[in-house]
Coordinates of C-alpha atoms and ligand atoms in Angstrom, one line a residue:
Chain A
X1 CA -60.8 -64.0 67.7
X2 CA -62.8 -67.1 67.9
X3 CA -64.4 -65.5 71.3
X4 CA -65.3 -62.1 69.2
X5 CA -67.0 -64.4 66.8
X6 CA -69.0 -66.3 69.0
X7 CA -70.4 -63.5 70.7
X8 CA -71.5 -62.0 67.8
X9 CA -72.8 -65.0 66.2
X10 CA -74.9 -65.5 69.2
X11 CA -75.4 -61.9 69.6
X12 CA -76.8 -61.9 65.8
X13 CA -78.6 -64.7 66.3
X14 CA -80.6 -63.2 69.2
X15 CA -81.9 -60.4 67.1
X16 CA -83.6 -63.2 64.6
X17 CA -84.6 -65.0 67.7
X18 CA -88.2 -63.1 67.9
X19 CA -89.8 -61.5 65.2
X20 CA -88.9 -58.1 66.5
X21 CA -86.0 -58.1 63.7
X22 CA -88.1 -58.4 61.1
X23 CA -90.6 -55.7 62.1
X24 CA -88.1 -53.6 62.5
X25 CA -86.2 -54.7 58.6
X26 CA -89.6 -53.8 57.9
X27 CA -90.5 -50.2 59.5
X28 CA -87.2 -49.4 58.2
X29 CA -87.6 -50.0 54.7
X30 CA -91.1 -48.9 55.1
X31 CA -89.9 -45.8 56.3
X32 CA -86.8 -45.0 53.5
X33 CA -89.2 -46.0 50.9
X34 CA -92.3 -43.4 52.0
X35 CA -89.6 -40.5 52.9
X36 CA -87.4 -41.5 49.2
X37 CA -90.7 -41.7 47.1
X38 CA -93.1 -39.2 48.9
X39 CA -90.7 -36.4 50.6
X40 CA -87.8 -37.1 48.5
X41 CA -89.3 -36.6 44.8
X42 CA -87.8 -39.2 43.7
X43 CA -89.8 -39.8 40.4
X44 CA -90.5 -36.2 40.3
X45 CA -87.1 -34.7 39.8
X46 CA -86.5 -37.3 36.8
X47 CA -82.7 -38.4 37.8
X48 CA -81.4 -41.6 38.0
X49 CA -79.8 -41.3 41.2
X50 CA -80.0 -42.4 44.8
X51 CA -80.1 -38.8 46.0
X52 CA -83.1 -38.8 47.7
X53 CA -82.8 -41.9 49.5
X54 CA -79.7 -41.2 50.8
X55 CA -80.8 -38.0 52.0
X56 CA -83.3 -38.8 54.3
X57 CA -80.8 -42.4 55.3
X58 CA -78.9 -40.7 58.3
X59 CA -81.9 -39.3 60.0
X60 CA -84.0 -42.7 59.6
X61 CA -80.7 -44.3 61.2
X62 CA -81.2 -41.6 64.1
X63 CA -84.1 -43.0 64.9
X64 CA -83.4 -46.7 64.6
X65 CA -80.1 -47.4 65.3
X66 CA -80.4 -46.6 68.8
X67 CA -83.4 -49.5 68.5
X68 CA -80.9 -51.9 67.4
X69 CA -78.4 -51.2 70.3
X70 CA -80.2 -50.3 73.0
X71 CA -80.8 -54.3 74.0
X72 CA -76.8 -55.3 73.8
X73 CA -76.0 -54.6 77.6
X74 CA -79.0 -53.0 79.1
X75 CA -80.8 -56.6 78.4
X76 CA -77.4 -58.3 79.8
X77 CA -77.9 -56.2 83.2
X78 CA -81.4 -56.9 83.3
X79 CA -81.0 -60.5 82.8
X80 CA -77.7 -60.9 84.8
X81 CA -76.4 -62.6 82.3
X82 CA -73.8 -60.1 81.8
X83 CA -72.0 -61.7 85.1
X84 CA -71.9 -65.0 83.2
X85 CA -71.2 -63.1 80.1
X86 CA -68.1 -61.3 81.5
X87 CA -66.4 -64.3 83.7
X88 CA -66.3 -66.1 80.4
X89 CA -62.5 -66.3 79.4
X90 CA -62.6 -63.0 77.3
X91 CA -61.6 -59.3 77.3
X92 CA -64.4 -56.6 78.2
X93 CA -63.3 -55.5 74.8
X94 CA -63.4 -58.6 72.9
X95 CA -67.5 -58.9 74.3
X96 CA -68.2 -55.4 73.3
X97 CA -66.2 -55.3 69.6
X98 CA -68.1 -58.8 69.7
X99 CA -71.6 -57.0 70.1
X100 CA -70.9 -54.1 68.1
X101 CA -70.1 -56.3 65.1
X102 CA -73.5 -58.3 65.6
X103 CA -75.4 -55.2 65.6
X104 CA -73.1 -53.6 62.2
X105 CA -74.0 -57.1 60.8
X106 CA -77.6 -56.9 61.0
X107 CA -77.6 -53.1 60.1
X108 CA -75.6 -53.7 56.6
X109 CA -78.5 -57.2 56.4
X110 CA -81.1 -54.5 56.6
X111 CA -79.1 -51.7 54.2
X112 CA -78.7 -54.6 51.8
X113 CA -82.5 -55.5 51.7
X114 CA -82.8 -52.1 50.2
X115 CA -81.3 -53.4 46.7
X116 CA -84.8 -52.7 44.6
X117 CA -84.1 -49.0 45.3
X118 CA -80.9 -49.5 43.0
X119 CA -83.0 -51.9 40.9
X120 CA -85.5 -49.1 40.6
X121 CA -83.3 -46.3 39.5
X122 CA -81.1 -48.8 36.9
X123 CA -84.4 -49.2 35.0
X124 CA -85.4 -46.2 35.0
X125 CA -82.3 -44.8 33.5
X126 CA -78.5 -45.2 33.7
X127 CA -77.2 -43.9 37.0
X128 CA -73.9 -44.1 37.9
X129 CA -73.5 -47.2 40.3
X130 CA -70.0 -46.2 41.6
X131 CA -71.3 -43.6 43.3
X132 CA -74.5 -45.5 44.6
X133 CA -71.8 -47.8 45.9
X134 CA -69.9 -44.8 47.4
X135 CA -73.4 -43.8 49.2
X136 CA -73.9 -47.0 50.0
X137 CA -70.4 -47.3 51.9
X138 CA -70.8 -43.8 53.5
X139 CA -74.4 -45.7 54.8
X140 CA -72.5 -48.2 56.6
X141 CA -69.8 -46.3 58.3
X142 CA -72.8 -44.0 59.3
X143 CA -74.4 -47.1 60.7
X144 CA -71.1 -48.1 62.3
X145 CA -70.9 -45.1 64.0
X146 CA -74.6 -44.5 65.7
X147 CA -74.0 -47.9 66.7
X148 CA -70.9 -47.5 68.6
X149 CA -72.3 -44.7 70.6
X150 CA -75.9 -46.5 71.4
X151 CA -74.1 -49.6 72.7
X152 CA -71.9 -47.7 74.7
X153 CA -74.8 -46.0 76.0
X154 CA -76.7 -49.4 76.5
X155 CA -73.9 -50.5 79.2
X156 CA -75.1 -47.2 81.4
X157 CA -78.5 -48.7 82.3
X158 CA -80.4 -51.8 82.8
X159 CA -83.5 -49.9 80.9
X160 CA -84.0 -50.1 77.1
X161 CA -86.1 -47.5 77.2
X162 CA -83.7 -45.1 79.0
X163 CA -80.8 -46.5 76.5
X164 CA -82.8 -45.9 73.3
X165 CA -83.9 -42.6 74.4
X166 CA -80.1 -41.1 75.4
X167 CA -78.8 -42.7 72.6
X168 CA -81.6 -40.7 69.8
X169 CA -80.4 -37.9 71.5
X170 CA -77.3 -38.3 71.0
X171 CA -77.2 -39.1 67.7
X172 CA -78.8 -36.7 67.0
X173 CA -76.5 -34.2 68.2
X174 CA -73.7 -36.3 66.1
X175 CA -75.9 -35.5 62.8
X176 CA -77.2 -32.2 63.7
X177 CA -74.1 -30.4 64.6
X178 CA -73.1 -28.7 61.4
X179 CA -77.2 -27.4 61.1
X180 CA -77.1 -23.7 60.4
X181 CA -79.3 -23.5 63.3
X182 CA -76.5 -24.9 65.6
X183 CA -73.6 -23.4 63.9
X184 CA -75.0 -19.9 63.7
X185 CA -75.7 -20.4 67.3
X186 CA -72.4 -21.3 68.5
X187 CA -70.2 -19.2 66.2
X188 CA -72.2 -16.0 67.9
X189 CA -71.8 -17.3 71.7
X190 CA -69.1 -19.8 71.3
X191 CA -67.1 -19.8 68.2
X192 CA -64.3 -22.9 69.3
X193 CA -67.5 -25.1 69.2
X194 CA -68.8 -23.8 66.1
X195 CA -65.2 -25.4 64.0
X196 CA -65.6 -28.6 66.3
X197 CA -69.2 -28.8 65.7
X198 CA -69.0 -28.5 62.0
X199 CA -65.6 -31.3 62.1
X200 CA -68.1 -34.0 64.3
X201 CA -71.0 -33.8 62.2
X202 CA -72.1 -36.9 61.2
X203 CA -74.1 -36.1 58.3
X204 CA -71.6 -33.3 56.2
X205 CA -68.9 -36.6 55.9
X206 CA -72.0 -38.4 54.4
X207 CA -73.1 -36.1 52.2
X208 CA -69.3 -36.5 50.0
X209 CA -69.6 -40.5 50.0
X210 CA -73.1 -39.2 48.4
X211 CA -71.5 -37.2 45.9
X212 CA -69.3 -40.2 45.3
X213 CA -66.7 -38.9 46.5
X214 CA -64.6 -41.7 49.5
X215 CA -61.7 -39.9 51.1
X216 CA -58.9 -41.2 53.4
X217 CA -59.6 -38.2 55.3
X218 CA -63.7 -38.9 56.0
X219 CA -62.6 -42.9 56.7
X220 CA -59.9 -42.0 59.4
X221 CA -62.7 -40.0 60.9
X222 CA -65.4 -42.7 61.0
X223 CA -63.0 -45.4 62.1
X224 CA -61.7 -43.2 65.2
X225 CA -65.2 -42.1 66.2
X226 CA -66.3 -46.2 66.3
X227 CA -62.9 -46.7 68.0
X228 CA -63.8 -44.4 70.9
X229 CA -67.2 -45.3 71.2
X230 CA -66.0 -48.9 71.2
X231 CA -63.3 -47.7 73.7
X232 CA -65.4 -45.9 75.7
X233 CA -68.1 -48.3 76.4
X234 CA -65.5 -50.7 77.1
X235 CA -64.3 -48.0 80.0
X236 CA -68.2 -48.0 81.1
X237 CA -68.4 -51.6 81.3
X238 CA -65.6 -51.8 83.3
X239 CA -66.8 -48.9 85.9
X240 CA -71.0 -49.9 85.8
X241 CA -70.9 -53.5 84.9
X242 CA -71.5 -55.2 88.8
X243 CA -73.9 -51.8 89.9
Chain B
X1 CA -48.5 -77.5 95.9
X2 CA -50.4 -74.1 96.3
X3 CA -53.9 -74.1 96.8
X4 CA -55.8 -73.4 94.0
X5 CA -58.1 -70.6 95.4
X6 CA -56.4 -68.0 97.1
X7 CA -58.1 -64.9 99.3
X8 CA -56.4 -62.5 101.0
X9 CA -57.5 -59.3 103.0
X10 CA -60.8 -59.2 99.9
X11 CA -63.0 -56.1 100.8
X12 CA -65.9 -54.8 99.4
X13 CA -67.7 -51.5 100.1
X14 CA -70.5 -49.8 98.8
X15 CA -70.0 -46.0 99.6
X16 CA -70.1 -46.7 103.3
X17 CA -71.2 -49.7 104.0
X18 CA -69.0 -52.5 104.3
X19 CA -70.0 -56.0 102.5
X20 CA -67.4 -57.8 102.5
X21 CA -64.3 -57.0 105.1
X22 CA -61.1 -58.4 105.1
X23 CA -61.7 -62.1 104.0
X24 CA -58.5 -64.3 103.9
X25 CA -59.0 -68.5 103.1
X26 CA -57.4 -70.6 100.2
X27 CA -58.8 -73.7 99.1
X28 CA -56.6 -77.1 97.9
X29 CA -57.6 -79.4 95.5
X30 CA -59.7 -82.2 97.0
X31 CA -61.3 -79.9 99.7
X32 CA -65.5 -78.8 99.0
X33 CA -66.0 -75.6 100.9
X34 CA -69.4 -75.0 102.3
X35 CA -69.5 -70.8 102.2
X36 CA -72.1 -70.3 104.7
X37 CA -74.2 -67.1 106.1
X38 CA -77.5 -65.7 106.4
X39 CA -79.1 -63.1 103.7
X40 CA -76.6 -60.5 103.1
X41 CA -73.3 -61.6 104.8
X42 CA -71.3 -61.1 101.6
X43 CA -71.4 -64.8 100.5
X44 CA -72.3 -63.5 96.3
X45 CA -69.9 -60.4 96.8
X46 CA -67.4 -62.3 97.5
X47 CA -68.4 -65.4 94.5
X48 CA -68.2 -61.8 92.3
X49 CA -65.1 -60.9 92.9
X50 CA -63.5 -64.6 93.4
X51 CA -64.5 -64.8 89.5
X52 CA -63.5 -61.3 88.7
X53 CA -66.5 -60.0 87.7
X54 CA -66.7 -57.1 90.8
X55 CA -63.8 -55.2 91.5
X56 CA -62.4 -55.4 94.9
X57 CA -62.4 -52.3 97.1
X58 CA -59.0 -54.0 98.4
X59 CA -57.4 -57.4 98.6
X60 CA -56.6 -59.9 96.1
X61 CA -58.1 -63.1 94.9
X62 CA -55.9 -65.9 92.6
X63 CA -57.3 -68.8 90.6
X64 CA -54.8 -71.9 90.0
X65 CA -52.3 -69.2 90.4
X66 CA -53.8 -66.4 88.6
X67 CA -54.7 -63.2 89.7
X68 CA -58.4 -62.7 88.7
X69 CA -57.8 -59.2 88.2
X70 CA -54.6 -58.7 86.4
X71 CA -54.5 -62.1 84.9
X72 CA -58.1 -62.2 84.6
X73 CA -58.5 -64.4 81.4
X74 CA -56.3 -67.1 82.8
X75 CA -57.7 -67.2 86.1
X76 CA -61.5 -67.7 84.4
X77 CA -60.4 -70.4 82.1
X78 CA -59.4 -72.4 85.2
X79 CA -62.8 -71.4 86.4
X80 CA -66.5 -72.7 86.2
X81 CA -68.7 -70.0 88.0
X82 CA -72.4 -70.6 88.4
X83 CA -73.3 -66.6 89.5
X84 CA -76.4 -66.2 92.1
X85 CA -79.5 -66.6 90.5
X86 CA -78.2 -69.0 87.6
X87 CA -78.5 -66.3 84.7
X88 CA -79.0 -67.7 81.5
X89 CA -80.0 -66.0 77.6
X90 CA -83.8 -66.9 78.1
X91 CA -84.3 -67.4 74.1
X92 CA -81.5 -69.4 73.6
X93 CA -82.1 -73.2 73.5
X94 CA -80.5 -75.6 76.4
X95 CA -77.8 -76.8 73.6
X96 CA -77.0 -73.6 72.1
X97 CA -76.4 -71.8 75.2
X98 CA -73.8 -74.8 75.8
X99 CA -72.6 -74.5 72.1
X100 CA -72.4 -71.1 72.8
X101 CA -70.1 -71.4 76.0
X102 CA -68.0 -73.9 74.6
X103 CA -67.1 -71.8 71.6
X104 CA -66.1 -68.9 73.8
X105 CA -64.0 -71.5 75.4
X106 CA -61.9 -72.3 72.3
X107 CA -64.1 -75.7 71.7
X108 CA -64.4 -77.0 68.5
X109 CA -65.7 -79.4 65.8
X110 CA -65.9 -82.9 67.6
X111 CA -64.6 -82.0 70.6
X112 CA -67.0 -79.7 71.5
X113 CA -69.7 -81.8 71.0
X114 CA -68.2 -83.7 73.4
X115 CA -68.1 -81.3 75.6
X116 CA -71.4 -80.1 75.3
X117 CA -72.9 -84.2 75.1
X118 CA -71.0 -84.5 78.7
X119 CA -72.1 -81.5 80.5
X120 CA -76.1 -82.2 79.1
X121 CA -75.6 -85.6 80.8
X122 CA -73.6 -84.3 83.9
X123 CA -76.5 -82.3 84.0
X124 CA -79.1 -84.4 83.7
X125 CA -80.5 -82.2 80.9
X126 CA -80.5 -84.7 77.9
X127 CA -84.5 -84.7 77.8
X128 CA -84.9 -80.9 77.8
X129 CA -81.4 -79.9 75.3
X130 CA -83.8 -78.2 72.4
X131 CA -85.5 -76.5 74.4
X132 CA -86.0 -72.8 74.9
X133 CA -84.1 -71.6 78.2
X134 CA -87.2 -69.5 79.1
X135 CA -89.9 -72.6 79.3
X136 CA -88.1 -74.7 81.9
X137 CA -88.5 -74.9 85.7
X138 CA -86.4 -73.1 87.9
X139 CA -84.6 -76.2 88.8
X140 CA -83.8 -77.3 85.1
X141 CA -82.6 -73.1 84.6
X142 CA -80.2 -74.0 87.5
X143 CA -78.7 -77.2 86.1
X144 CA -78.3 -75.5 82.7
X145 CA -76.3 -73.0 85.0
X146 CA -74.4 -75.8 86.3
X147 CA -73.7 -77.6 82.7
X148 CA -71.9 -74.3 81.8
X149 CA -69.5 -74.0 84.5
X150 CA -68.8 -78.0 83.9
X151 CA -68.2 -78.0 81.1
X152 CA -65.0 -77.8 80.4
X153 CA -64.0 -79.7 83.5
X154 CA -62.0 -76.7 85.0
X155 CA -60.1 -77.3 88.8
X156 CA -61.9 -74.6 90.2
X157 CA -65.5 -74.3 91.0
X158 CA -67.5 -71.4 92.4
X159 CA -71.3 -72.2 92.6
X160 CA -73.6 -69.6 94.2
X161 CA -76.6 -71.7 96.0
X162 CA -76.5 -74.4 93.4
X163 CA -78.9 -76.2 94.6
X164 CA -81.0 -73.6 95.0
X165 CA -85.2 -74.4 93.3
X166 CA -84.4 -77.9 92.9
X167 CA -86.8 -81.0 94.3
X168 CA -84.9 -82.9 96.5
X169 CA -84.6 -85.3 94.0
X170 CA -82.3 -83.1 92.0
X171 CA -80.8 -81.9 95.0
X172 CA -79.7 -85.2 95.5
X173 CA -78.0 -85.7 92.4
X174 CA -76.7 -82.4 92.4
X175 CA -74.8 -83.6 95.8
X176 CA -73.5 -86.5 94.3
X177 CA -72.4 -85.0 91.4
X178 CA -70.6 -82.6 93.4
X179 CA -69.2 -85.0 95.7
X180 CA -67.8 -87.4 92.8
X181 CA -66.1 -84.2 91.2
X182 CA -64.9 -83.2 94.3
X183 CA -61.1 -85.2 94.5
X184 CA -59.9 -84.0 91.2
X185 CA -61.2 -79.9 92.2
X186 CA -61.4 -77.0 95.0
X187 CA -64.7 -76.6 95.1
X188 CA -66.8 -73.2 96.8
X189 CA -70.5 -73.9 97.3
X190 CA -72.3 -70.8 99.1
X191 CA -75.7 -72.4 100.7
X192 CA -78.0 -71.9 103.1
X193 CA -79.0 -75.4 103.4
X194 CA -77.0 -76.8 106.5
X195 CA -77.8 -80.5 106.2
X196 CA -76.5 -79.3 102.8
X197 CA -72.7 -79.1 104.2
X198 CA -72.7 -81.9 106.1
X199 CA -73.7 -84.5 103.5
X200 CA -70.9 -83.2 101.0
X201 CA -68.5 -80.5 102.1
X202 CA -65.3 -81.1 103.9
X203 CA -64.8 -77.7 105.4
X204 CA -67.5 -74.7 106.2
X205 CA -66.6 -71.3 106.9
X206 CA -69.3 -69.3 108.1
X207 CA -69.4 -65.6 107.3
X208 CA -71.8 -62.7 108.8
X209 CA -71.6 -59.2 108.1
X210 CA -69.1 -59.6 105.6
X211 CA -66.4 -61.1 108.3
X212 CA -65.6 -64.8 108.7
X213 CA -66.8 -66.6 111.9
X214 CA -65.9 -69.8 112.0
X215 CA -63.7 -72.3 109.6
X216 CA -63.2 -76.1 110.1
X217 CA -64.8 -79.5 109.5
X218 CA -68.2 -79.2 109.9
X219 CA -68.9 -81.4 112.5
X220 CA -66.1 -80.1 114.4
X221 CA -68.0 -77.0 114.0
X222 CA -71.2 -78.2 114.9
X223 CA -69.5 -79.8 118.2
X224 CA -68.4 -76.2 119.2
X225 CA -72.2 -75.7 120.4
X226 CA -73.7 -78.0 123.5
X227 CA -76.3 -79.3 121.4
X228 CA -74.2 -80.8 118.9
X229 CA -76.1 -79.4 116.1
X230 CA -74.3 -77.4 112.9
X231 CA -77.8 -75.0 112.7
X232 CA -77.2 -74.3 116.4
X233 CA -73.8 -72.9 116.3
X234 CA -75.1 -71.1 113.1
X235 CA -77.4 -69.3 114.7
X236 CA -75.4 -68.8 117.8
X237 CA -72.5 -67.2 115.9
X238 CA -74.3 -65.3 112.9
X239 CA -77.2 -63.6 114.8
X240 CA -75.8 -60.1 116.5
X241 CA -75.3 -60.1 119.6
X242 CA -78.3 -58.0 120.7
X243 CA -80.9 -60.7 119.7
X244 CA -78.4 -63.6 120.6
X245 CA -78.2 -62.2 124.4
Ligands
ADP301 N1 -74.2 -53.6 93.9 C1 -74.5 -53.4 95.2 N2 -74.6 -52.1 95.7 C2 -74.9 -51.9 97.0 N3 -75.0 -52.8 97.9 C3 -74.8 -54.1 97.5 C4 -74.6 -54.5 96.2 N4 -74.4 -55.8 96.1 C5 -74.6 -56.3 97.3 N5 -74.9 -55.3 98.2 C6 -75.1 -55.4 99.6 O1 -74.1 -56.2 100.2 C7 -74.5 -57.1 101.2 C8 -74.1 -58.5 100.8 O2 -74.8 -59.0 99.7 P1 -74.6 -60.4 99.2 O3 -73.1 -60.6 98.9 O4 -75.5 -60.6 98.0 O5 -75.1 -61.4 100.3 P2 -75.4 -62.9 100.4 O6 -75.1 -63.5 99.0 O7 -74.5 -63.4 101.5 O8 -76.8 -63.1 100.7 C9 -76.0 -56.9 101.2 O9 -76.4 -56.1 102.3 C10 -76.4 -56.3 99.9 O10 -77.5 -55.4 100.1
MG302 MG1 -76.3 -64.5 97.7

């Protein structure tokens, strides 16, 4: 345990090391606040509620989670350090669950810097908070989840660049899949896909913890799609790690 | 007593070419083995997969009795591995990369302090500890390498071309320090510097094209050529035949 924590306290650490954190704290809340307020009507459609926000939240994360991941082990290749890194005495999996928890850390620091939307919307009006707080928990497992899959994507390459790049995609693909567009597609060519597409997608799960509505059923799914992320990048490392 | 580093038949290809082929030498406590070779022979392929960080294409490798592969965490505790290059987190400060290590190593509180306080001296890196990795010389990047693998005084070292960028000043001490450590650990030091072996290790093996050469004492070795001279017989035995004709 202690070696989990210390590379993710030095892991953490590293993102606050330049100020590239910050700008990106900043682009991000930049970015919810301009899509909420501008695109998402939030003043305009009179509710107190965080619908809007959350709307637009897993396609933001699309975009900048892969940002957040896409240094963990492309930077260690590129550095070498990931030969001092890994002959350390830990598990492959204790340094990635290690990572991954650095990277969930600083996502939920960023989420959390987002409190004057609540602020906002409990002035305005009375909204009900438990299901803010649902939304807000359906936020982090969504986090948890694009993370997993860009870090395990980061141990592929020693580029950033390539890592944030495969990783948008895929993430996107993780959020997209229960589009009309896609599911109408698949059902007429390959209709298996369609039911599997429509069980993966990232962004139907969300939409109940919106609605305030937390399920056993919706966290079971979250947890095993971190766990084979996790898993899987921990098979990567094992295969790519001295390439 | 077994030796505490262990090699046998350790083989390393990439597709078809062969790095590393059928290596087989232990090391006892007390002995500093000088792992020599030109550019290329398979002197860091090997360091890799000594410290399991590359995965042998055949062969085994044990560290105090641990086999780096299935008993991987075991074998690195008992290890302190300065990889080629001496890789270390560029933003991180001299003392919170050590911090950093000794954490991972189970260190606390006052004790790893301690730790940490000993390796900086050890070191020599007491001026430069709040320092950014990323703003010192080559030669003080090195010695933070070599603080790290020191610092938790493990019975095994593996250090690729530690001396590697330093003045001869700090080669120096790097060669004393070794030498003074040497008794109480097996040491493996891959260099190209030949003088190098002679002032502190007690055996050399010499490996080319990922095969070994020659092992012994390395002035028995260097007695093998008429000259007398350890860069002689190098050269002799590690250029191919073609250009040594
Ligand atoms: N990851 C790798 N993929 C392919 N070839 C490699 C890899 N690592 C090393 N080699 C090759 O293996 C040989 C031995 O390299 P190395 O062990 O670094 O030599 P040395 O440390 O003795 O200079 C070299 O020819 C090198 O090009
Ligand atoms: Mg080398």
């Amino acid at each position: 345990m202690h070696a989990i924590l210390s590379i993710a306290r030095r892991e953490l650490g590293g993102y606050f090391a330049t100020p590239v954190a910050f700008v990106f704290i900043v682009i991000f809340l930049v970015l919810q606040g301009t899509l909420t307020f501008s695109l998402g009507g939030f003043f305009e459609r009179d509710q107190a509620d965080l619908l809007p926000f959350f709307q637009f939240l897993p396609w933001v994360f699309v975009l900048l989670v892969p940002a957040i991941t896409m240094r963990l082990w492309a930077e260690e290749r590129r550095l070498g350090t990931i030969e001092l890194l890994l002959t350390l005495p830990l598990t492959q999996a204790q340094a990635v669950i290690g990572k991954f928890l650095a990277a969930w850390a600083f996502t939920v620091i960023a989420l959390a810097l987002t409190f004057p939307f609540v602020i906002t919307v409990n002035l305005l009006g009375h909204p009900d908070n438990g299901m803010i707080a649902a939304g807000y928990i359906g936020a982090v497992l969504v986090a948890g989840a694009f993370l997993a899959v860009g870090a395990a994507v980061s141990a592929l390459t020693k580029s950033q660049v390539i890592a944030f790049v495969i990783g948008v995609a895929l993430c996107f693909l993780f959020a997209a899949s229960a589009f009309p567009v896609v599911t109408d597609f698949l059902s007429h060519n390959l209709p298996v896909l369609a039911t599997i597409a429509r069980k993966v997608s990232i962004v139907d799960r969300f939409q109940s913890f919106v609605r305030g509505l937390i399920t056993l059923r919706d966290v079971i799914y979250f947890a095993s799609f971190i766990l084979f992320w996790l898993v899987t990048n921990t098979v990567i490392l094992e295969h790519r790690k001295a390439d | 007593m077994s030796a505490l580093i262990e090699i046998r038949g350790l083989t390393k290809r990439f597709g078809a070419f062969t790095a590393v082929d059928h290596i087989s030498f232990s090391v006892a406590r007390g002995e500093v083995l000088g792992f020599l070779g030109p550019n290329g022979a398979g002197k860091s392929t090997t360091m890799k997969m000594l410290a399991g960080f590359m995965t042998p294409t055949s062969g085994s490798a044990r560290i105090a009795g641990h086999d780096v592969q299935g008993d991987a965490v075991a074998a690195r505790r008992e290890l302190g591995f300065l990889p080629e290059g001496a890789p270390v987190y560029p933003d991180m400060t001299v003392i919170g990369f050590l911090r950093f290590t000794a954490r991972v190593r189970g260190f606390h509180g006052g004790e790893a302090h301690d730790r940490v306080e000993q390796a900086l001296s050890l070191a020599t890196l007491e001026g430069v500890r709040h320092l950014p990795v990323e703003t010192l010389s080559k030669g003080f990047k090195r010695r933070v390498g070599l603080a790290q693998a020191l610092l938790h005084d493990p019975p095994v070292l593996v250090l690729d071309e530690p001396t590697d960028g330093l003045d001869p000043n700090q080669k120096y001490e790097v060669r004393t320090l070794i030498s003074r450590m040497a008794p109480d650990k097996a040491i493996i030091i891959s260099t190209h510097i030949l003088e190098e072996v002679e002032a502190m290790c007690s055996r050399a093996i010499i490996i080319a094209a990922g095969r070994v050469v020659a092992d012994g004492v390395p002035d028995e070795l260097a007695r093998r050529h008429p000259s007398g001279k350890l860069e002689e017989m190098f050269r002799a035995i590690t250029q191919k035949p073609a250009e040594a004709a």
